[in-house]
């Protein structure tokens, strides 16, 4: 349920509504936008009549939120969520470009890649240190050693780091290093992990599950938001279809559909959604034209020798060319590429 306050409602009137929501056994989520103050009353609301809040001073309108996800819905939060990620904003006019290798493989590899992607115009660095591999015999990641290399790469470039967390067991160790937790496709419905991340204040990149609907993705975001963590980005990374000529099928529709139903920023992963380096730039351009708030792209200095996802990884030069094209499309869309200030310290 959402309680929309009158434009001239006083802070005391807002406080009275909040107290009344709490006394009904519901949780309160305050959304103070430019246009309106909306107070979310979240919980088992179906037995509670709207009149209970309609009669309070300063209340303009009480409505039920019709979607199963509440805090993630545009109905509850009509304006785009725009938030800061260590140096740039996401969800507003800036288009974020997160880039880096699938896996952190060595100190040299991540530092070389970080410098290259920063010089090409990336706004954040990605790199996996715990890898969700189909085979238990495949490279599983460097763990904390990899995080130390990522932290060093951040120091040299100023790029915030985006790292996948696979289990809440890793949380205490990882939270010290990571600027954005990536929740991978395979963990999109790991509800214990979502709840644990919801209790942190670290920004999140939540990837769509391999066969998850858009509504299921939004329900997973709801787990994180309801824990109090508001900095959630959604990521379309391709879905399973009958098509076998690409690794997955980019659901380009998901971008406008998500932008319609939610205020959360939407990021496109053209690497996992195609699986081939030579398709990545085309799909990246399409994503920004479709209204995505950013991209996450795999880049490797030597893709042929990459320990994971080499086939879909761009060489730094190809990435730089892609960033230029994406920047032009962003301009047509009235946006610009996000930049982070720090110079590279080699
Ligand atoms: C990744 O980003 O390297 C990854 C494993 O992605 P996904 O969870 O989308 O498969
Ligand atoms: Mn990968």
XYZ file of C-alpha atoms and ligand atoms in Angstrom:
357
model
C 0.000 0.000 0.000
C 1.260 3.515 -0.665
C 0.276 6.734 1.024
C 0.827 9.807 -1.122
C 1.174 12.956 0.970
C -0.144 16.366 -0.060
C 2.518 18.719 -1.442
C 2.186 20.953 1.653
C 2.150 18.138 4.226
C 4.218 18.974 7.302
C 6.987 16.746 8.722
C 4.730 16.119 11.747
C 1.955 14.855 9.473
C 4.439 12.525 7.766
C 5.559 11.281 11.207
C 1.968 10.597 12.255
C 1.358 8.521 9.123
C 4.577 6.580 9.744
C 3.528 5.844 13.333
C 0.124 4.709 12.150
C 1.680 2.320 9.572
C 3.930 0.846 12.247
C 1.025 0.373 14.632
C -0.711 -1.650 11.910
C 2.268 -4.052 12.030
C 3.638 -2.946 8.648
C 7.078 -1.811 7.528
C 7.632 1.783 6.426
C 9.559 2.832 3.315
C 9.793 6.540 2.741
C 10.302 7.844 -0.789
C 10.879 11.588 -0.796
C 10.877 12.563 -4.479
C 10.939 16.006 -6.062
C 7.288 15.676 -7.033
C 5.819 13.965 -3.994
C 6.437 12.241 -0.688
C 5.214 8.673 -0.912
C 5.154 6.444 2.144
C 5.127 2.719 1.446
C 3.310 0.479 3.935
C 4.781 -2.930 3.195
C 3.629 -6.276 4.573
C 0.319 -8.105 4.801
C -1.871 -5.186 3.772
C -4.785 -6.885 2.061
C -6.948 -6.940 5.222
C -6.223 -3.313 6.074
C -8.795 -0.844 4.685
C -7.485 2.227 2.829
C -9.635 4.425 5.113
C -7.313 3.682 8.004
C -4.800 6.088 6.452
C -7.035 8.204 4.213
C -8.426 10.119 7.180
C -5.009 11.221 8.503
C -3.968 14.874 8.148
C -1.765 15.681 5.163
C -2.697 12.528 3.225
C -3.660 13.104 -0.388
C -4.285 9.580 -1.639
C -3.966 5.969 -0.485
C -3.508 3.282 -3.131
C -2.738 -0.381 -3.225
C 0.399 -1.275 -5.178
C -0.937 -3.651 -7.788
C 2.342 -5.379 -8.692
C 3.667 -8.244 -6.539
C 6.908 -6.287 -6.165
C 6.343 -3.068 -4.239
C 9.506 -1.103 -3.489
C 10.878 -1.942 -6.945
C 7.763 -0.677 -8.710
C 7.452 2.608 -10.535
C 4.059 3.027 -8.966
C 5.723 3.374 -5.560
C 8.703 5.378 -6.850
C 7.714 7.226 -10.055
C 11.070 8.927 -10.640
C 14.160 7.031 -11.807
C 16.440 5.963 -8.973
C 19.711 7.794 -9.453
C 22.533 6.872 -7.120
C 26.219 7.278 -6.646
C 28.827 4.573 -7.138
C 32.140 5.967 -5.953
C 32.700 8.660 -8.520
C 29.778 8.490 -10.938
C 26.019 8.268 -10.881
C 23.875 5.572 -12.376
C 20.236 5.803 -13.443
C 20.373 9.462 -14.525
C 21.886 11.115 -17.593
C 25.196 9.279 -17.313
C 25.690 5.931 -19.034
C 27.923 3.604 -17.008
C 30.394 1.274 -18.697
C 31.639 -1.500 -16.420
C 34.458 -3.469 -18.028
C 37.097 -6.033 -17.215
C 37.906 -9.702 -17.429
C 35.525 -12.507 -16.601
C 38.015 -13.744 -13.979
C 40.888 -12.073 -12.191
C 43.788 -14.304 -13.245
C 46.891 -12.497 -11.985
C 48.048 -9.133 -10.654
C 49.484 -8.134 -14.015
C 46.409 -9.197 -15.971
C 43.965 -7.178 -13.864
C 46.144 -4.085 -13.610
C 46.872 -4.074 -17.344
C 43.163 -4.505 -18.105
C 42.118 -1.850 -15.585
C 44.458 0.733 -17.134
C 43.328 -0.150 -20.651
C 39.599 0.046 -19.906
C 40.021 3.247 -17.924
C 41.882 4.860 -20.829
C 39.130 3.694 -23.192
C 36.472 5.416 -21.046
C 35.157 2.766 -18.648
C 33.567 3.979 -15.422
C 34.039 0.807 -13.329
C 36.161 -2.343 -13.321
C 34.727 -5.854 -13.203
C 36.536 -9.066 -12.317
C 35.380 -12.353 -10.816
C 37.282 -13.953 -7.939
C 34.720 -16.660 -7.137
C 33.485 -18.139 -10.403
C 30.233 -20.063 -10.884
C 31.579 -22.684 -13.309
C 29.509 -25.447 -14.855
C 32.337 -27.903 -14.217
C 33.808 -28.346 -10.727
C 37.161 -29.004 -12.437
C 37.245 -25.619 -14.189
C 39.090 -22.599 -12.696
C 37.126 -21.449 -9.656
C 38.759 -18.052 -9.057
C 41.600 -16.575 -6.986
C 39.465 -15.684 -3.952
C 40.811 -13.028 -1.598
C 44.130 -12.805 -3.445
C 42.118 -11.633 -6.480
C 40.382 -8.982 -4.374
C 43.744 -7.604 -3.316
C 44.758 -7.239 -6.963
C 41.414 -5.581 -7.750
C 41.892 -3.139 -4.876
C 45.319 -2.279 -6.234
C 43.858 -1.775 -9.722
C 41.241 0.558 -8.213
C 43.973 2.521 -6.508
C 45.863 2.956 -9.770
C 42.851 3.912 -11.907
C 40.167 5.290 -9.579
C 37.693 2.788 -11.034
C 35.267 1.302 -8.496
C 35.224 -2.515 -8.537
C 32.311 -4.817 -9.337
C 32.751 -8.389 -8.067
C 30.445 -11.388 -7.970
C 29.530 -12.827 -4.579
C 28.344 -16.442 -4.678
C 27.472 -17.103 -1.055
C 26.769 -15.159 2.106
C 29.720 -17.027 3.652
C 31.946 -14.729 1.534
C 30.238 -11.540 2.665
C 32.322 -10.441 5.666
C 35.561 -10.915 3.775
C 34.369 -9.330 0.509
C 32.539 -6.295 1.892
C 35.886 -4.738 2.874
C 37.023 -4.642 -0.757
C 34.033 -4.434 -3.060
C 32.215 -1.306 -4.339
C 29.438 -3.207 -6.149
C 28.361 -6.771 -5.397
C 27.399 -8.659 -8.523
C 24.794 -11.344 -7.971
C 25.145 -13.746 -10.865
C 22.448 -15.301 -12.993
C 22.753 -18.613 -11.161
C 22.154 -16.951 -7.811
C 19.312 -14.631 -8.780
C 16.949 -16.670 -6.621
C 19.371 -17.487 -3.830
C 17.056 -15.807 -1.367
C 19.380 -16.142 1.619
C 22.109 -14.363 -0.329
C 19.672 -11.659 -1.476
C 18.596 -11.045 2.117
C 22.205 -10.887 3.323
C 23.093 -8.351 0.602
C 19.952 -6.373 1.457
C 21.373 -5.802 4.928
C 24.554 -4.209 3.585
C 24.875 -0.740 2.126
C 27.047 -1.889 -0.774
C 25.603 -1.229 -4.239
C 24.377 -4.297 -6.130
C 24.283 -5.479 -9.736
C 21.580 -8.153 -9.839
C 21.717 -10.316 -12.955
C 18.680 -11.937 -14.465
C 18.559 -15.717 -14.066
C 19.139 -17.940 -17.091
C 15.448 -18.736 -17.421
C 13.926 -16.109 -15.156
C 11.013 -13.893 -16.097
C 11.215 -10.147 -15.703
C 8.768 -10.372 -12.823
C 10.977 -12.930 -11.059
C 13.959 -10.592 -11.496
C 11.976 -7.764 -9.924
C 10.857 -9.993 -7.042
C 14.527 -10.798 -6.387
C 15.325 -7.077 -6.367
C 12.495 -6.676 -3.864
C 14.333 -8.985 -1.438
C 17.324 -6.634 -1.462
C 15.294 -3.406 -1.320
C 13.112 -4.648 1.523
C 16.250 -5.241 3.602
C 17.061 -1.521 3.323
C 19.649 -1.516 0.542
C 18.339 0.853 -2.130
C 21.290 0.858 -4.538
C 20.232 -1.976 -6.818
C 20.953 -2.149 -10.557
C 19.273 -4.799 -12.676
C 21.169 -6.602 -15.404
C 19.851 -8.240 -18.555
C 22.462 -10.856 -19.500
C 20.597 -12.932 -22.059
C 18.148 -15.741 -21.528
C 17.903 -19.363 -22.628
C 15.937 -19.894 -25.814
C 15.880 -22.544 -28.553
C 18.502 -20.548 -30.498
C 21.954 -22.136 -30.489
C 23.951 -19.744 -32.681
C 24.624 -17.519 -29.692
C 25.340 -18.480 -26.074
C 22.111 -16.848 -24.891
C 19.508 -14.617 -26.500
C 19.662 -10.939 -25.600
C 16.204 -10.010 -24.433
C 16.372 -6.447 -25.713
C 12.678 -6.092 -24.821
C 13.612 -6.436 -21.175
C 15.174 -2.967 -21.238
C 12.034 -0.930 -22.066
C 9.865 -3.356 -20.085
C 12.010 -2.938 -16.978
C 12.226 0.838 -17.454
C 8.423 0.877 -17.593
C 7.820 -1.206 -14.475
C 10.686 -0.145 -12.225
C 12.650 2.939 -11.233
C 15.858 0.915 -10.791
C 18.754 1.390 -13.261
C 19.037 -1.233 -15.994
C 22.405 -2.496 -17.230
C 22.952 -4.691 -20.287
C 25.603 -7.404 -20.501
C 26.276 -7.887 -24.233
C 29.086 -10.386 -23.477
C 27.172 -13.201 -21.761
C 24.049 -12.491 -23.778
C 25.828 -13.198 -27.083
C 28.828 -15.329 -26.116
C 30.953 -14.088 -29.043
C 33.270 -11.084 -29.105
C 32.291 -10.118 -32.653
C 28.630 -9.597 -31.699
C 29.280 -7.623 -28.518
C 29.541 -4.082 -29.934
C 26.344 -4.381 -32.016
C 24.312 -5.548 -29.039
C 25.916 -2.960 -26.756
C 24.848 -0.200 -29.166
C 21.338 -1.637 -29.343
C 21.119 -1.710 -25.555
C 21.967 1.951 -25.129
C 19.599 2.867 -27.970
C 16.890 0.876 -26.168
C 17.378 2.954 -23.017
C 19.784 0.935 -20.868
C 21.561 2.917 -18.145
C 24.832 1.139 -18.715
C 26.789 -1.861 -19.914
C 28.920 -4.562 -18.348
C 31.435 -5.891 -20.851
C 34.144 -8.549 -20.639
C 37.584 -7.318 -21.737
C 40.830 -9.308 -21.687
C 44.308 -8.333 -22.894
C 44.744 -11.794 -24.456
C 41.311 -13.413 -24.928
C 42.763 -16.571 -26.515
C 44.534 -17.353 -23.236
C 41.734 -16.299 -20.858
C 40.860 -18.902 -18.220
C 37.134 -18.180 -18.615
C 34.883 -16.632 -21.263
C 37.729 -15.812 -23.674
C 35.483 -16.253 -26.717
C 33.226 -13.416 -25.692
C 35.950 -11.122 -24.336
C 36.953 -8.012 -26.269
C 40.554 -6.995 -26.743
C 41.204 -3.524 -25.288
C 41.316 -1.930 -28.787
C 37.950 -3.387 -29.754
C 36.554 -2.240 -26.419
C 37.829 1.305 -27.027
C 36.123 1.360 -30.441
C 32.891 0.095 -28.876
C 32.983 2.796 -26.180
C 33.291 5.494 -28.866
C 30.225 4.181 -30.708
C 28.241 3.766 -27.519
C 29.149 7.332 -26.527
C 27.674 8.618 -29.791
C 24.475 6.677 -29.277
C 24.282 7.929 -25.699
C 24.482 11.481 -27.060
C 21.565 10.870 -29.420
C 19.649 9.651 -26.388
C 20.449 12.925 -24.576
C 22.980 11.251 -22.293
C 26.736 11.028 -21.908
C 29.215 8.414 -20.751
C 29.977 8.440 -17.037
C 33.548 9.310 -16.229
C 35.524 8.876 -13.059
C 37.976 11.600 -12.230
C 41.198 9.988 -11.045
C 44.147 9.882 -13.395
C 45.896 6.579 -13.996
C 48.886 6.017 -11.686
C 51.065 3.402 -13.292
C 30.025 -13.206 -15.177
O 29.661 -12.013 -15.124
O 31.197 -13.556 -15.433
C 28.986 -14.247 -15.023
C 29.282 -15.439 -14.549
O 27.773 -13.824 -15.430
P 26.319 -14.535 -15.378
O 26.029 -14.715 -13.921
O 25.432 -13.541 -16.045
O 26.437 -15.828 -16.125
Mn 31.991 -14.357 -17.599
